[in-house]
Every structure is written in structure tokens, then in C-alpha cells.
Amino acid sequence: MAATIKDIARVAGVSTATVSRVINNLGGYNEETEKKVNAVAKALGYRKNENARSLVQKSTNTIGVIMPDVTTSFYGDIIRGIEDMSYEHGYSVILTHAGSSGSRILESLNLMGERRVDGLIIVSIELHDAAIDALTSLDIPFILLSTMTNRADTPYLKVDDYAAAYAAVEYLIANNHRVIGMAGANPNDPISGAPRILGYTQALRDHGIKVDLNLIKAGDFSFESGQAAMKSFLEDQAPMTAVFCASDEAALGIISTCFEHGIGIPTDLSVVGYDNSKVSYMSIPPLTTVAQPLYDMGREGCSELMDAVQHKIKIESKVIPHELVVRKSVRSL
Amino acid sequence: MAATIKDIARVAGVSTATVSRVINNLGGYNEETEKKVNAVAKALGYRKNENARSLVQKSTNTIGVIMPDVTTSFYGDIIRGIEDMSYEHGYSVILTHAGSSGSRILESLNLMGERRVDGLIIVSIELHDAAIDALTSLDIPFILLSTMTNRADTPYLKVDDYAAAYAAVEYLIANNHRVIGMAGANPNDPISGAPRILGYTQALRDHGIKVDLNLIKAGDFSFESGQAAMKSFLEDQAPMTAVFCASDEAALGIISTCFEHGIGIPTDLSVVGYDNSKVSYMSIPPLTTVAQPLYDMGREGCSELMDAVQHKIKIESKVIPHELVVRKSVRSL
DNA sequence: ACGCTTTACGTAAACGTTTACGTTGAATGA
DNA sequence: TCATTCAACGTAAACGTTTACGTAAAGCGT
């Protein structure tokens, strides 16, 4: 149905090689033929077939993105960064998500391999050994965003969760808080959970504050886990003046539950979140939070990846700086 | 580098045809050859090349998704629905966004055409004539999600914004509100803006309430436009008891500004949003809003599309039901 | 034993490009 | 004038599959 370069060649009375040259602006033809070929191409409604092109060029100009299936605004920003950057470089992105807690990761990797993506970005998924093996054996350049592994051959780009959590808690301490809770982190998540808890505990210790395990409520970064944590705090009648949350959404859960119980933020309780996602400035009061530069992370990760693809260089793992965004959810005592 | 079926054929001592048959489970070989081929394939680390496959099959098992570049949680849910459904049917999704207010739409369409996607989903983008022409001339089945055009040949799936807005305002009226403002909608947006405003005005009229144009604050569905609207209402000293917002984020903007000015929700002002996006239940108080079933919209739209692709049938435009999700941001007078 | 069907393959063309290499004719230089 | 260069093409192979078609052998019924 669709016209091919053969059709153009026939109609224009030239060879397919010349058509290809004209279409790709490679030179080696005179103006007349160029015009004729272009005219015929337009007349036939020619549209090049990237698949055929990919086949002979052994490169698809495509990058794959694999992400978890949870929808937080978190991923939207990263994706946007990735897509913007890849678009600027003439790449397309093919997207898949890896199921809840990465259950579909192997299928996803396989799919990306079969599609022959030129590069691969994996966002925020904790990779088990089998997955890492599958990933590396694909022999496709890749970068991990907002996650990492304990192996050296898996380059990543992420913020230092430990340091970021430490900074957040230190900020609370600097505002004279001494009884500080923690909520929303999953201690079994070695990527984003444990380091944030560790940053929290270490900051306390370094300032001579005893860590009270009852003040740490585990969760899964969700709004609901924030709500649950706050309810638990209330049951415990925990004497906190502040709570550090492992995500903005969990912080919102805390605030929401406080609202229901007439606890004022930050008058009665100070809250700091994590992510600086879109909800953080829409909350009441606006949330003080640790910023991960999501959009830029997407852009930069994608950029590094494309560099690696095009120049066959290795990607260096990199820690990107966090930043404390002070809004109005923390009170100085 | 990577092994091909030719390599397998050579090593296993069979023809490429047989390899292809085994790999695709087409039958026509005995158990021995099957085992041998599979063994060799595994040994060589064979991975099929979807590109080559697509070339001869004239189908890429791929669907393209084009969306605006704004990141609201809105799109996350739709995408997830699309990706889930397409995954279940063995399709991959290739994603691009069309730039702010669709500026990149023509490039996006062209890209999708060159990639030979089997189907195309366009989310929430207002299409101008040139774009519609480009779209239809692609000759690829497509469906519009949460948008539409004034032409009959562009099937869509969306909620009836007019009816949904009407229902929301009627709900406020049923709760004895009589002075009701409207915020966040762009009257120049014929898809999502104008119909919501129209639903609002018509509901008022139908219940004998005069429409006061000063009570309608235009916006762009954003949090900021909600804030701006509320500030404007305050300057006007508008005597409203309720306000209907064209988006949840705009509603949050209203609420946020009210909070700053000590105006209680819903005690002093009732608010209803639109979308039932994730932020709606995280707000304080939880937001009463008109639900668009985003995830399901993604799923169903994708499903219809794949039906059309596989059975070469036409897609019928469809209006999907909205629903009023009552939470706690409206007070009965 | 004969014809027929079935099974299990192999052969080779086709998909739509790119590209190394060859060819032609004209222009150039001495 | 003749060798050389160069611009402007054309030829054909290659990319990795799928698949229509052919074929040889085996099985089967009578």
C-alpha cells in the first residue's frame, strides 16, 4: 500500500540508491534529480520505514524505559525529562512498566532486547540478581535512575538518600526539635527505604538524640502508609514535635490524618517530606521537603545514556545533589 | 554479534525455515529437531529481532501514544491503563509528547508513521485541521482519548464534559448553594474548557439562578490558575458560598489560597473539583469531585484500538459515564 | 504393490532500506 | 591528445526474518 523507495525510483526514473541518497541528504546527485525525487516522493505520499532502516543500520534510534507500575507524579516528571532529551537527539522512547515491585522485569527486559533498543533506562526498580544478569547479558548500554545495585557494572544516577535524609532531619534538629518520628519508608527496600531510615537515625545520634524505634513507622511511601503511621503515632501517644517522611505522599497522609484529629501543622507538629513532587506545594500548608530534581534526572540520565550509545563509552555512576526546599510545614521551637 | 536464525540453522544442521517454525511454535517438525533447535538457540543466546520480523509481517505490534507535555497525575493513570492493556495483548507502546499545547504534534505524527505503529492513541490534545489531516492521512487506526474534534471520522473516547459539569453544579444547588463561582477552565479550549463552563451556566439557568459573569474566572486547569482565581474572587468580595473548578489541581489552588486567608473549607466555602485525580483524596479536606475513570479510559481506549487493528473494524466514538465522588469539601446549607 | 496423504523438512523469494563498489561521461590538466 | 579526476549515478548484496512452495520419505488403505 504505502509507497517505497522502489516506487519512487521507478516513477522518477532513477535507482533506489539515488532515492535513498536524496531522502537522506547524502549528496552525490544534481539539483534536477533531487527536485524530481522529492516531488515524486511527495506525490506518492512516501513515508520512510524506520524498521527497514533499523535493520540494515543495526540501530533503532530508540531507547527503552522501564518503570514500576505505581503512578505517582514522581515518574511523570522523570519520563518527561527523558522524552524531551531523547526527542532533541532524534530518539524515540518505548515505554513499559515492570509490574508491581518489578514482577514483570524479566519480560520487560526481554521485550526491550527483541525490539533492539539502542539504550535502556531503568527507573526506580530494585533489581534482583537474575534481573541484573538478564540486563547485563542484553549487551545494551543502560543506566539506572533513582535506583542502584550492589554491583559495580551497573551505572546509576541518583541522589544520596542517606545524605538527603540526614540533611532533612538535621534541619528539624536545627529548629530545636528533639523528638522526631519517621514514617513511610520500607526498611526492606535497600535502595530508597533503608538509607533514608539510616540517615534519620544517624542524624539523631550525631546530635546526641537517642533513637526510639517506636518512633519509626514503616510504610511503602504511599499516602495510605502515611495515614496509617500517623494513626499509630496517635495510638502510641508519641510525644513527637516533628516527623520526617520518606515521601511527599506519605507526608500528605500524615497531614491529612492530623487534620482529622485537629492537630495543626506546623503548630502542633512539624512535617518534612521527600521528593518535592507536585503535591508538595499544593498541600496545606505547603510542604517543606527534600528535592530530587526529577525532570533533570530524566534529562541527564538520558543524555549520559545517549552519549554512551553514540560514542561507545562507559557511563559513570553519579550522585546528584539534593536540596532542601523550605516551605511552611516546619515550625521553629 | 548477536546470533541470528541463520547461525542457529547452521549449528543445528537444519534450515532457517525450520528454526523459524520452532521458535514461533508453528508445528511441522518432530520433537528431536525442536529440542535441538531450542538448545542451540539457548546456547547461542539467541534473541529474536522484532524489527526484521515486523518488516516481513508488515506489522510492528506496537502502538503509539501521543500526549501533551504537562505532567499531571492525570496522564499517569491513562498511560498505565494503556500500557497494561497493550502488554496483555503483546503490544508495546511507544510514547511521545506533543509539546506544550500540541506544538510538536505534526512531528510526533510523522514519527509514529515512520515507526509504522499499528495503532495510535492521542490523549487530550486539541487537534487543529492540519493535524487532523496529517493524522487521517497516516492511514493508521487511531483513537482520541479525552479529546475530540468536530469531524466525524475521528473516533474518540471521553466523558461528556458538559454533562459532568452540569451534574457537579446541580449537586451544589441541591445542597442549597445559590451563589456559585467557577474557576480554572479555559473558555477558548473547545474540548475541556468551554463545555464545562457551559454545563455550569446551564445548570444554573435550569434552576432559575442568574449567571453572573464576574463569578467565572478563566484559567488553564492548573494549581496556579486556581490560586489566581481565588485571589480575584477575594478582591471582588464575591459573595459565593461555593465554587466549581475545572480540575482538581485548580480546586487545590482555591483551597490553598483560602487557607492562607483563613477561609474554612467547607465551612465558609464549598469546593468541587474535576478529574478525581490522585491529589483529590490527599487534599484537606478530601475533595468532592467529578470522576473521569482515567485508568479504565486508558484500558478501554487501548482495547478498542487493538480490536480495530486486528479485525480491521471501525472504532465508534463513545462517551463514558462520569461519576460524582462525594468527599468532604461541600457543605449543605 | 500402488496411489494417496501426511509429516518433516528445505529452497528461495520477499519485506524496505542502506551502502560498498562499479560505471559512465564530462571536465581538467599537461 | 591522452591520462586523470570527479560528479552523478546504477548494481547488487546485505540486514534478519517469514512463508509459499516444493520434495522426499514414511504411513496408510485396499
XYZ file of C-alpha atoms (C1' of nucleotides) in Angstrom:
726
model
C 0.000 0.000 0.000
C 2.406 2.616 1.203
C 4.926 3.820 -1.328
C 8.501 2.617 -1.035
C 11.692 3.967 -2.451
C 11.349 1.430 -5.223
C 8.135 3.067 -6.307
C 9.768 6.436 -6.239
C 12.722 5.116 -8.169
C 10.505 3.672 -10.842
C 8.379 6.767 -11.251
C 11.275 9.177 -11.122
C 13.345 7.049 -13.430
C 16.305 6.709 -11.117
C 17.718 3.944 -8.947
C 16.749 3.238 -5.360
C 20.243 4.223 -4.330
C 19.730 7.705 -5.639
C 16.368 7.967 -3.965
C 17.929 6.936 -0.701
C 20.674 9.482 -1.157
C 18.252 12.287 -1.830
C 15.993 11.384 1.027
C 18.841 11.279 3.479
C 20.579 14.342 2.088
C 23.756 12.478 1.385
C 24.808 14.402 -1.705
C 26.033 12.896 -4.924
C 23.218 13.967 -7.222
C 22.402 17.111 -9.075
C 19.697 19.558 -8.325
C 17.351 18.342 -11.006
C 17.212 14.773 -9.781
C 16.876 15.989 -6.245
C 13.842 18.029 -7.132
C 12.302 15.288 -9.173
C 12.788 12.688 -6.479
C 11.399 14.948 -3.809
C 8.455 15.794 -5.988
C 7.659 12.161 -6.684
C 8.093 11.276 -3.024
C 5.619 13.923 -2.054
C 3.226 12.919 -4.787
C 3.242 9.311 -3.706
C 2.923 10.232 -0.066
C 6.141 8.460 0.744
C 6.999 7.888 4.379
C 10.193 6.158 5.240
C 10.126 2.874 7.022
C 12.204 3.149 10.151
C 12.042 -0.593 10.631
C 13.730 -1.421 7.383
C 16.212 1.310 8.057
C 16.954 -0.041 11.506
C 17.504 -3.469 10.109
C 20.353 -2.536 7.855
C 21.781 0.132 10.119
C 21.707 -2.117 13.133
C 20.450 0.710 15.243
C 16.901 1.666 16.005
C 17.300 5.195 17.331
C 15.165 4.066 20.149
C 15.629 3.960 23.871
C 13.649 1.809 26.234
C 12.331 2.932 29.579
C 11.240 0.523 32.259
C 9.488 1.781 35.342
C 7.452 0.437 38.236
C 3.724 0.436 37.838
C 2.913 2.773 40.664
C 1.678 6.077 39.435
C 2.992 8.900 41.416
C 3.666 12.252 39.872
C 7.242 11.231 40.575
C 7.517 9.233 37.383
C 5.721 11.715 35.226
C 8.485 14.253 35.692
C 11.264 11.780 35.051
C 9.596 10.495 31.900
C 9.109 13.982 30.652
C 12.791 14.703 31.119
C 13.742 11.546 29.313
C 11.353 12.098 26.473
C 12.399 15.706 25.980
C 16.055 14.861 25.823
C 15.651 11.880 23.562
C 13.422 13.861 21.252
C 16.095 16.519 20.954
C 18.520 13.847 19.858
C 16.175 12.192 17.415
C 15.463 9.176 19.548
C 12.091 7.690 20.340
C 11.208 6.180 23.656
C 9.451 2.923 24.105
C 7.931 2.502 27.489
C 6.990 -0.428 29.595
C 6.377 -0.893 33.228
C 7.646 -3.780 35.163
C 4.621 -4.692 37.204
C 4.189 -4.209 40.896
C 7.532 -4.468 42.636
C 9.187 -5.431 39.383
C 7.451 -8.757 38.836
C 7.455 -8.242 35.125
C 11.023 -7.047 34.877
C 12.371 -10.061 33.038
C 9.667 -9.929 30.412
C 10.260 -6.229 30.068
C 13.959 -6.701 29.547
C 13.323 -9.405 27.025
C 10.940 -7.200 25.148
C 13.462 -4.384 25.044
C 16.048 -6.779 23.753
C 13.826 -8.021 20.975
C 12.961 -4.510 19.989
C 16.676 -3.843 19.775
C 16.538 -0.594 21.672
C 19.832 1.263 21.470
C 19.825 2.097 25.145
C 17.867 1.312 28.246
C 16.777 3.342 31.242
C 15.500 1.635 34.324
C 13.707 3.815 36.767
C 13.385 3.180 40.434
C 13.213 -0.582 40.360
C 15.048 -2.758 42.806
C 16.832 -5.364 40.687
C 17.404 -8.864 41.946
C 20.358 -10.893 40.740
C 18.503 -12.655 37.961
C 17.341 -9.327 36.627
C 20.827 -7.852 36.761
C 22.178 -10.823 34.881
C 19.465 -10.551 32.285
C 20.132 -6.857 31.990
C 23.871 -7.068 31.518
C 23.648 -10.020 29.179
C 21.458 -7.938 26.895
C 24.612 -6.130 25.930
C 22.774 -2.862 25.560
C 24.024 0.326 27.228
C 21.849 1.169 30.194
C 21.567 3.443 33.149
C 19.658 3.125 36.391
C 17.705 6.143 37.544
C 16.869 6.652 41.167
C 17.967 3.152 41.988
C 21.183 1.177 42.116
C 22.583 -2.253 42.790
C 25.469 -3.543 44.823
C 27.390 -4.382 41.687
C 29.954 -2.184 40.040
C 28.893 -2.786 36.452
C 25.525 -1.132 36.766
C 25.881 2.633 36.340
C 23.280 4.745 38.056
C 22.162 8.270 38.616
C 20.503 9.040 41.895
C 20.512 11.264 44.888
C 22.235 10.136 48.033
C 19.210 9.095 50.039
C 21.203 8.736 53.194
C 22.653 12.223 52.958
C 19.344 13.735 51.922
C 17.503 12.170 54.836
C 20.304 13.219 57.135
C 20.008 16.806 55.948
C 16.250 16.833 56.391
C 16.450 15.563 59.946
C 19.304 17.880 60.749
C 17.117 20.733 59.621
C 14.467 19.663 62.100
C 17.061 19.438 64.827
C 18.350 22.884 63.938
C 14.813 24.072 64.533
C 15.079 22.678 68.023
C 13.041 19.566 67.529
C 14.222 16.732 69.719
C 11.515 14.100 69.447
C 11.294 13.319 65.786
C 9.348 10.490 64.186
C 9.853 8.847 60.863
C 7.212 7.444 58.535
C 6.606 5.907 55.157
C 9.891 4.145 54.468
C 10.177 0.450 53.816
C 13.192 -0.828 55.776
C 13.414 -3.811 53.471
C 13.911 -1.603 50.472
C 17.692 -1.316 50.303
C 17.565 1.425 47.693
C 15.222 4.059 49.000
C 13.969 2.765 52.310
C 16.886 1.675 54.434
C 19.207 4.589 53.529
C 16.582 7.137 54.460
C 15.986 5.465 57.771
C 19.710 5.285 58.333
C 20.137 8.955 57.514
C 17.421 9.693 60.012
C 18.903 7.630 62.821
C 22.430 8.824 62.204
C 21.418 12.462 62.235
C 19.746 11.914 65.578
C 22.732 10.124 67.027
C 25.199 12.689 65.770
C 23.269 15.292 67.687
C 23.066 13.312 70.841
C 19.479 12.225 70.457
C 18.568 8.653 71.335
C 16.850 6.716 68.618
C 13.455 5.423 69.718
C 12.401 2.554 67.469
C 8.758 3.160 68.339
C 9.015 6.428 66.506
C 9.821 4.719 63.246
C 6.758 3.596 61.321
C 7.467 1.516 58.272
C 5.488 2.025 55.099
C 5.592 1.888 51.355
C 5.912 5.597 50.540
C 2.182 5.869 49.890
C -0.397 8.308 51.156
C -2.101 5.452 52.926
C 1.034 4.418 54.729
C 1.384 7.987 55.954
C -2.136 7.892 57.293
C -1.507 4.574 58.979
C 1.699 5.835 60.515
C 0.009 8.854 62.000
C -2.780 6.759 63.425
C -0.212 4.542 65.005
C 1.607 7.541 66.442
C -1.643 8.715 67.939
C -2.355 5.360 69.498
C 1.112 5.358 70.981
C 0.533 8.892 72.200
C 4.001 9.527 70.886
C 5.344 12.836 72.204
C 6.788 13.964 68.884
C 7.086 17.519 67.726
C 8.141 16.609 64.224
C 8.085 13.791 61.737
C 10.254 13.087 58.739
C 8.539 11.257 55.893
C 10.133 9.125 53.215
C 7.904 10.614 50.529
C 5.710 13.617 49.943
C 2.672 11.441 49.617
C 3.306 9.836 52.972
C 3.712 13.322 54.406
C 0.348 14.233 52.976
C -1.063 11.173 54.674
C 0.338 12.365 57.966
C -1.056 15.846 57.467
C -4.417 14.552 56.384
C -4.776 12.402 59.474
C -3.647 15.254 61.674
C -6.303 17.421 60.130
C -8.955 14.885 61.038
C -7.769 14.900 64.632
C -7.457 18.632 64.939
C -3.709 18.603 65.073
C -2.309 21.733 63.471
C 0.581 21.702 61.062
C 3.085 23.078 61.849
C 1.747 24.483 65.120
C 1.365 21.140 66.837
C 3.508 19.006 64.583
C 6.189 19.771 62.022
C 6.430 17.652 58.891
C 9.048 17.307 56.227
C 8.577 15.268 53.083
C 10.747 13.799 50.397
C 10.737 14.180 46.596
C 9.495 17.719 46.055
C 6.843 16.266 43.830
C 3.994 18.312 42.562
C 1.779 17.609 45.522
C 4.266 19.150 47.904
C 3.420 22.713 47.048
C -0.253 22.001 46.724
C -0.547 20.735 50.253
C -1.837 22.686 53.187
C 0.389 24.012 54.480
C 2.912 23.875 51.639
C 5.335 21.125 52.425
C 8.965 21.511 53.360
C 10.669 18.689 51.559
C 13.864 17.242 50.172
C 14.022 17.829 46.446
C 15.073 15.246 43.965
C 15.498 17.052 40.657
C 13.283 14.619 38.790
C 12.929 16.277 35.434
C 16.639 16.988 35.309
C 17.412 13.481 36.415
C 15.457 12.218 33.442
C 17.215 14.590 31.105
C 20.680 13.977 32.398
C 20.298 10.235 32.639
C 19.042 10.118 29.104
C 21.823 12.366 27.947
C 24.515 10.209 29.533
C 22.952 7.171 28.005
C 22.903 8.604 24.526
C 26.497 9.658 24.896
C 27.357 6.110 25.793
C 25.396 4.755 22.861
C 26.903 7.082 20.330
C 30.483 7.099 21.471
C 30.648 3.659 22.930
C 31.893 4.963 26.237
C 31.143 3.744 29.694
C 28.687 5.506 31.917
C 29.961 6.608 35.286
C 27.640 6.314 38.212
C 26.816 9.658 39.642
C 25.215 11.039 42.731
C 23.217 14.147 42.074
C 22.764 16.795 44.717
C 19.616 17.005 46.751
C 18.228 20.220 48.041
C 16.055 21.135 50.976
C 13.034 23.108 49.834
C 11.774 25.058 52.790
C 8.100 25.862 52.766
C 5.713 26.103 55.659
C 5.294 22.756 57.320
C 8.061 23.133 59.886
C 7.918 25.329 62.927
C 10.938 26.530 64.843
C 10.551 25.728 68.505
C 27.414 -10.011 17.144
C 24.046 -11.296 18.237
C 23.084 -14.728 16.949
C 20.539 -14.965 14.145
C 18.393 -17.829 12.997
C 20.987 -18.472 10.303
C 23.557 -19.194 12.991
C 21.153 -21.497 14.733
C 20.329 -23.218 11.470
C 23.971 -23.780 10.679
C 24.874 -25.120 14.109
C 21.774 -27.261 14.437
C 22.097 -28.544 10.895
C 18.633 -27.505 9.785
C 17.238 -24.748 7.586
C 16.284 -21.298 8.721
C 12.699 -22.123 7.913
C 12.699 -24.885 10.471
C 14.311 -22.659 13.050
C 11.663 -20.060 12.455
C 8.959 -22.679 12.798
C 10.324 -23.946 16.067
C 10.815 -20.536 17.525
C 7.305 -19.484 16.687
C 5.727 -22.777 17.669
C 4.221 -23.311 14.273
C 4.483 -27.088 14.234
C 5.750 -29.131 11.343
C 8.839 -30.599 12.966
C 9.463 -33.535 15.204
C 10.402 -33.429 18.823
C 14.066 -34.083 18.259
C 14.637 -31.148 15.977
C 12.597 -28.979 18.254
C 14.800 -29.808 21.197
C 17.979 -29.410 19.246
C 16.955 -26.051 17.851
C 15.870 -24.780 21.216
C 19.082 -25.982 22.773
C 21.224 -24.297 20.157
C 19.179 -21.128 20.426
C 19.737 -21.019 24.159
C 23.408 -21.836 23.792
C 23.948 -19.029 21.332
C 21.924 -16.596 23.395
C 19.545 -16.039 20.549
C 17.088 -13.207 20.789
C 14.682 -12.589 18.001
C 14.817 -9.379 16.090
C 11.419 -7.784 16.190
C 12.459 -5.323 13.552
C 13.187 -7.897 10.918
C 10.030 -9.661 11.900
C 7.993 -6.512 11.580
C 9.430 -5.863 8.176
C 8.130 -9.016 6.621
C 4.948 -9.199 8.630
C 4.089 -5.587 7.906
C 3.008 -5.128 11.466
C 5.052 -3.947 14.373
C 2.900 -4.989 17.311
C 3.376 -1.526 18.539
C 1.004 1.252 19.423
C 1.925 4.874 19.627
C 0.764 7.242 22.313
C 0.907 10.986 21.928
C 0.184 13.192 24.879
C 0.597 16.830 25.905
C 3.694 17.715 27.840
C 2.023 18.829 31.007
C 2.605 16.458 33.837
C -0.402 15.981 35.927
C -1.152 12.732 37.647
C -3.974 12.693 35.121
C -1.793 11.271 32.389
C -0.017 8.792 34.570
C -3.217 6.872 35.130
C -4.225 6.876 31.496
C -0.796 5.708 30.390
C -0.855 2.942 32.925
C -4.189 1.742 31.613
C -2.922 1.811 28.067
C 0.308 0.074 28.877
C -1.381 -2.637 30.914
C -3.853 -3.462 28.203
C -1.353 -3.409 25.396
C 1.002 -5.579 27.390
C -1.728 -8.129 27.869
C -2.158 -8.244 24.113
C 1.510 -8.459 23.335
C 1.839 -4.925 22.109
C 4.491 -2.425 23.074
C 3.832 1.248 23.479
C 5.977 3.937 22.082
C 5.446 7.260 23.707
C 5.965 10.800 22.669
C 4.584 14.055 23.814
C 3.455 16.751 21.542
C 4.979 19.769 23.192
C 3.138 22.483 25.029
C -0.301 22.907 23.532
C 0.477 20.452 20.804
C 3.187 22.389 19.029
C 5.064 19.243 18.192
C 2.062 17.262 17.086
C 2.970 17.090 13.417
C 6.469 15.831 14.149
C 5.013 13.333 16.557
C 2.588 12.022 13.975
C 5.322 11.786 11.415
C 7.488 9.863 13.817
C 4.712 7.428 14.565
C 4.161 6.955 10.883
C 7.797 6.220 10.223
C 7.887 3.787 13.088
C 4.917 2.077 11.497
C 2.946 1.776 14.693
C -0.083 -0.445 14.259
C -2.345 1.919 16.108
C -2.283 5.371 17.594
C -3.717 6.891 20.730
C -3.873 10.616 21.133
C -4.518 11.836 24.606
C -6.072 15.114 25.497
C -4.700 17.197 22.669
C -6.751 19.704 20.783
C -6.145 18.962 17.130
C -6.151 21.684 14.529
C -7.136 20.963 10.949
C -3.631 20.370 9.685
C -3.065 17.847 12.461
C -6.305 16.044 11.710
C -5.373 15.835 8.054
C -1.945 14.523 8.902
C -3.479 12.044 11.284
C -6.038 10.624 8.922
C -3.655 10.529 6.007
C -1.370 8.314 8.054
C -3.857 5.572 7.402
C -3.289 4.051 10.806
C -6.183 3.181 13.124
C -6.377 5.679 15.928
C -8.497 6.802 18.799
C -8.715 10.059 20.671
C -8.769 9.883 24.443
C -10.273 12.639 26.484
C -10.454 14.863 23.459
C -12.382 15.053 20.217
C -12.735 17.044 17.040
C -15.670 18.400 15.130
C -15.171 15.853 12.391
C -16.958 12.559 12.151
C -14.005 10.462 11.066
C -12.087 10.843 14.303
C -13.335 8.333 16.859
C -12.933 9.295 20.465
C -13.494 8.122 23.985
C -14.236 10.737 26.557
C -16.608 11.785 29.249
C -19.296 14.283 28.466
C -17.746 17.350 29.997
C -20.895 19.330 29.666
C -22.983 16.746 31.467
C -20.366 16.160 34.102
C -20.043 19.842 34.873
C -23.802 20.135 34.892
C -24.063 17.315 37.416
C -21.439 18.822 39.657
C -23.133 22.195 39.750
C -26.525 20.624 40.217
C -25.118 18.850 43.237
C -24.097 22.177 44.698
C -27.527 23.570 44.002
C -29.104 20.558 45.646
C -27.105 21.450 48.694
C -28.794 24.823 48.632
C -25.955 26.833 47.208
C -27.146 29.715 45.118
C -24.091 31.835 44.510
C -21.657 29.549 42.820
C -18.379 30.521 41.213
C -16.420 28.732 38.556
C -12.653 28.568 38.176
C -9.840 27.035 36.208
C -11.409 26.461 32.827
C -10.107 27.938 29.632
C -13.092 29.199 27.629
C -11.031 29.020 24.445
C -10.479 25.329 24.876
C -13.388 23.854 22.935
C -12.736 20.354 24.260
C -12.483 20.621 28.010
C -12.921 24.272 28.796
C -15.989 25.587 27.045
C -18.228 22.552 27.700
C -17.544 22.672 31.420
C -18.363 26.332 31.549
C -21.485 25.667 29.543
C -22.541 22.874 31.859
C -22.067 25.229 34.746
C -24.084 28.059 33.279
C -26.841 25.805 32.037
C -27.259 24.108 35.393
C -27.611 27.486 36.998
C -30.148 28.677 34.468
C -32.160 25.494 34.646
C -32.566 26.112 38.336
C -33.511 29.702 37.962
C -30.203 31.169 39.012
C -28.860 34.119 37.083
C -25.413 33.670 35.645
C -23.002 36.310 36.883
C -20.043 36.516 34.525
C -17.902 38.009 37.276
C -18.132 34.698 39.045
C -16.399 32.885 36.197
C -12.617 33.030 36.408
C -10.814 31.634 33.411
C -7.714 29.540 33.847
C -5.682 26.724 32.449
C -6.642 23.920 34.822
C -3.504 24.442 36.880
C -2.989 24.863 40.585
C -1.742 28.364 39.925
C -4.829 29.307 37.995
C -6.893 28.155 40.951
C -4.894 30.347 43.270
C -5.244 33.280 40.917
C -8.979 32.735 40.641
C -9.451 32.728 44.383
C -7.421 35.887 44.791
C -9.572 37.506 42.189
C -12.730 36.362 43.960
C -11.412 37.875 47.160
C -10.655 41.188 45.505
C -14.154 41.221 44.076
C -15.503 40.353 47.503
C -17.655 37.891 45.635
C -20.479 36.625 47.851
C -20.109 32.971 46.828
C -20.833 30.023 49.011
C -19.413 27.504 46.582
C -17.094 27.198 43.625
C -16.896 24.611 40.890
C -13.418 24.000 39.495
C -12.493 22.640 36.099
C -9.771 20.466 37.570
C -8.707 19.028 40.882
C -5.493 20.952 40.779
C -7.313 24.210 40.304
C -9.531 23.237 43.238
C -6.428 22.705 45.317
C -5.303 26.170 44.304
C -8.600 27.570 45.549
C -8.344 25.680 48.805
C -4.739 26.642 49.317
C -5.495 30.322 48.891
C -8.492 30.049 51.187
C -6.284 28.521 53.809
C -3.933 31.460 53.632
C -6.818 33.822 54.171
C -8.411 31.889 56.967
C -11.377 30.797 54.916
C -12.566 27.388 56.019
C -13.442 24.618 53.585
C -16.260 23.667 53.528
C -17.476 25.817 56.426
C -17.069 29.122 54.644
C -16.790 27.906 51.077
C -17.701 24.664 49.339
C -15.487 23.386 46.561
C -15.917 20.694 43.944
C -13.178 19.577 41.599
C -12.903 17.677 38.377
C -10.913 14.559 37.434
C -10.781 12.552 40.647
C -7.045 12.520 40.250
C -4.798 11.301 42.971
C -4.496 14.661 44.628
C -8.216 14.817 45.229
C -8.231 12.437 48.149
C -4.985 13.760 49.526
C -6.314 17.272 49.890
C -7.555 18.822 53.054
C -10.394 18.366 53.284
C -10.743 15.472 50.854
C -12.169 16.843 47.672
C -15.610 16.186 46.268
C -15.030 15.847 42.564
C -16.284 14.592 39.239
C -14.534 11.353 38.380
C -13.162 10.579 34.992
C -12.239 6.899 35.064
C -8.735 7.534 33.799
C -7.156 4.153 34.163
C -10.177 2.483 32.638
C -10.268 5.027 29.887
C -6.730 4.062 29.012
C -7.566 0.395 29.091
C -10.760 0.633 27.149
C -9.407 3.023 24.568
C -6.464 0.764 24.008
C -8.704 -2.254 23.819
C -10.948 -0.695 21.208
C -7.943 0.306 19.230
C -6.461 -3.152 19.226
C -9.786 -4.575 18.175
C -9.813 -2.198 15.274
C -6.256 -3.079 14.342
C -6.774 -6.789 14.476
C -10.179 -7.051 12.904
C -9.993 -4.053 10.655
C -13.175 -2.647 12.041
C -14.119 0.916 12.637
C -13.991 2.434 16.074
C -17.172 4.004 17.320
C -16.881 7.161 19.334
C -18.096 6.661 22.825
C -18.988 8.771 25.793
C -18.075 7.160 29.047
C -20.018 7.863 32.211
C -18.766 10.293 34.760
C -19.419 9.908 38.416
C -19.642 12.326 41.284
C -17.307 11.311 44.077
C -18.579 12.871 47.239
C -15.981 13.574 49.883
C -15.817 16.409 52.316
C -15.349 19.680 50.543
C -19.014 20.567 50.179
C -21.290 21.693 52.925
C -25.030 21.561 52.815
C -26.526 24.936 53.631
C 2.088 -53.189 -4.790
C 0.091 -48.973 -5.770
C -1.694 -44.480 -5.074
C -2.578 -41.130 -1.684
C -1.988 -38.427 2.285
C 0.795 -36.699 5.828
C 4.938 -35.362 8.134
C 9.077 -33.042 8.183
C 11.633 -30.627 6.399
C 14.494 -27.394 2.631
C 14.594 -23.555 -1.031
C 14.268 -19.178 -2.122
C 11.822 -15.001 -2.549
C 10.192 -11.164 -0.227
C 9.889 -7.148 3.174
C 12.178 -1.773 2.502
C 16.106 0.041 3.287
C 21.474 1.259 3.085
C 25.896 1.189 1.064
C 30.248 -0.656 -0.982
C 31.588 -0.756 -5.358
C 31.382 -0.195 -10.251
C 30.399 2.598 -14.306
C 29.769 6.404 -17.314
C 30.614 10.754 -19.268
C 32.436 15.112 -18.895
C 35.797 18.202 -17.258
C 40.513 19.029 -16.224
C 45.483 19.325 -16.703
C 49.782 18.900 -19.126
C 45.550 14.318 -27.279
C 45.569 11.389 -23.582
C 45.508 10.195 -18.860
C 43.271 11.507 -14.730
C 39.842 13.083 -11.772
C 35.294 13.824 -10.402
C 30.322 14.170 -10.325
C 26.365 11.545 -10.848
C 24.526 7.991 -10.851
C 23.356 2.396 -11.086
C 24.044 -2.579 -9.378
C 23.548 -5.686 -6.182
C 24.374 -7.522 -1.762
C 23.141 -7.286 2.838
C 20.255 -6.733 7.224
C 17.135 -10.962 9.922
C 13.088 -12.630 9.389
C 8.666 -15.143 7.397
C 6.343 -18.094 4.269
C 4.658 -20.011 -0.192
C 6.016 -23.767 -2.452
C 8.469 -27.932 -3.465
C 10.024 -32.535 -2.148
C 11.414 -36.778 -0.078
C 10.182 -40.257 2.906
C 7.020 -42.556 5.684
C 2.500 -44.236 6.654
C -1.857 -45.993 5.237
C -5.657 -48.203 2.971
C -7.005 -51.576 -0.249
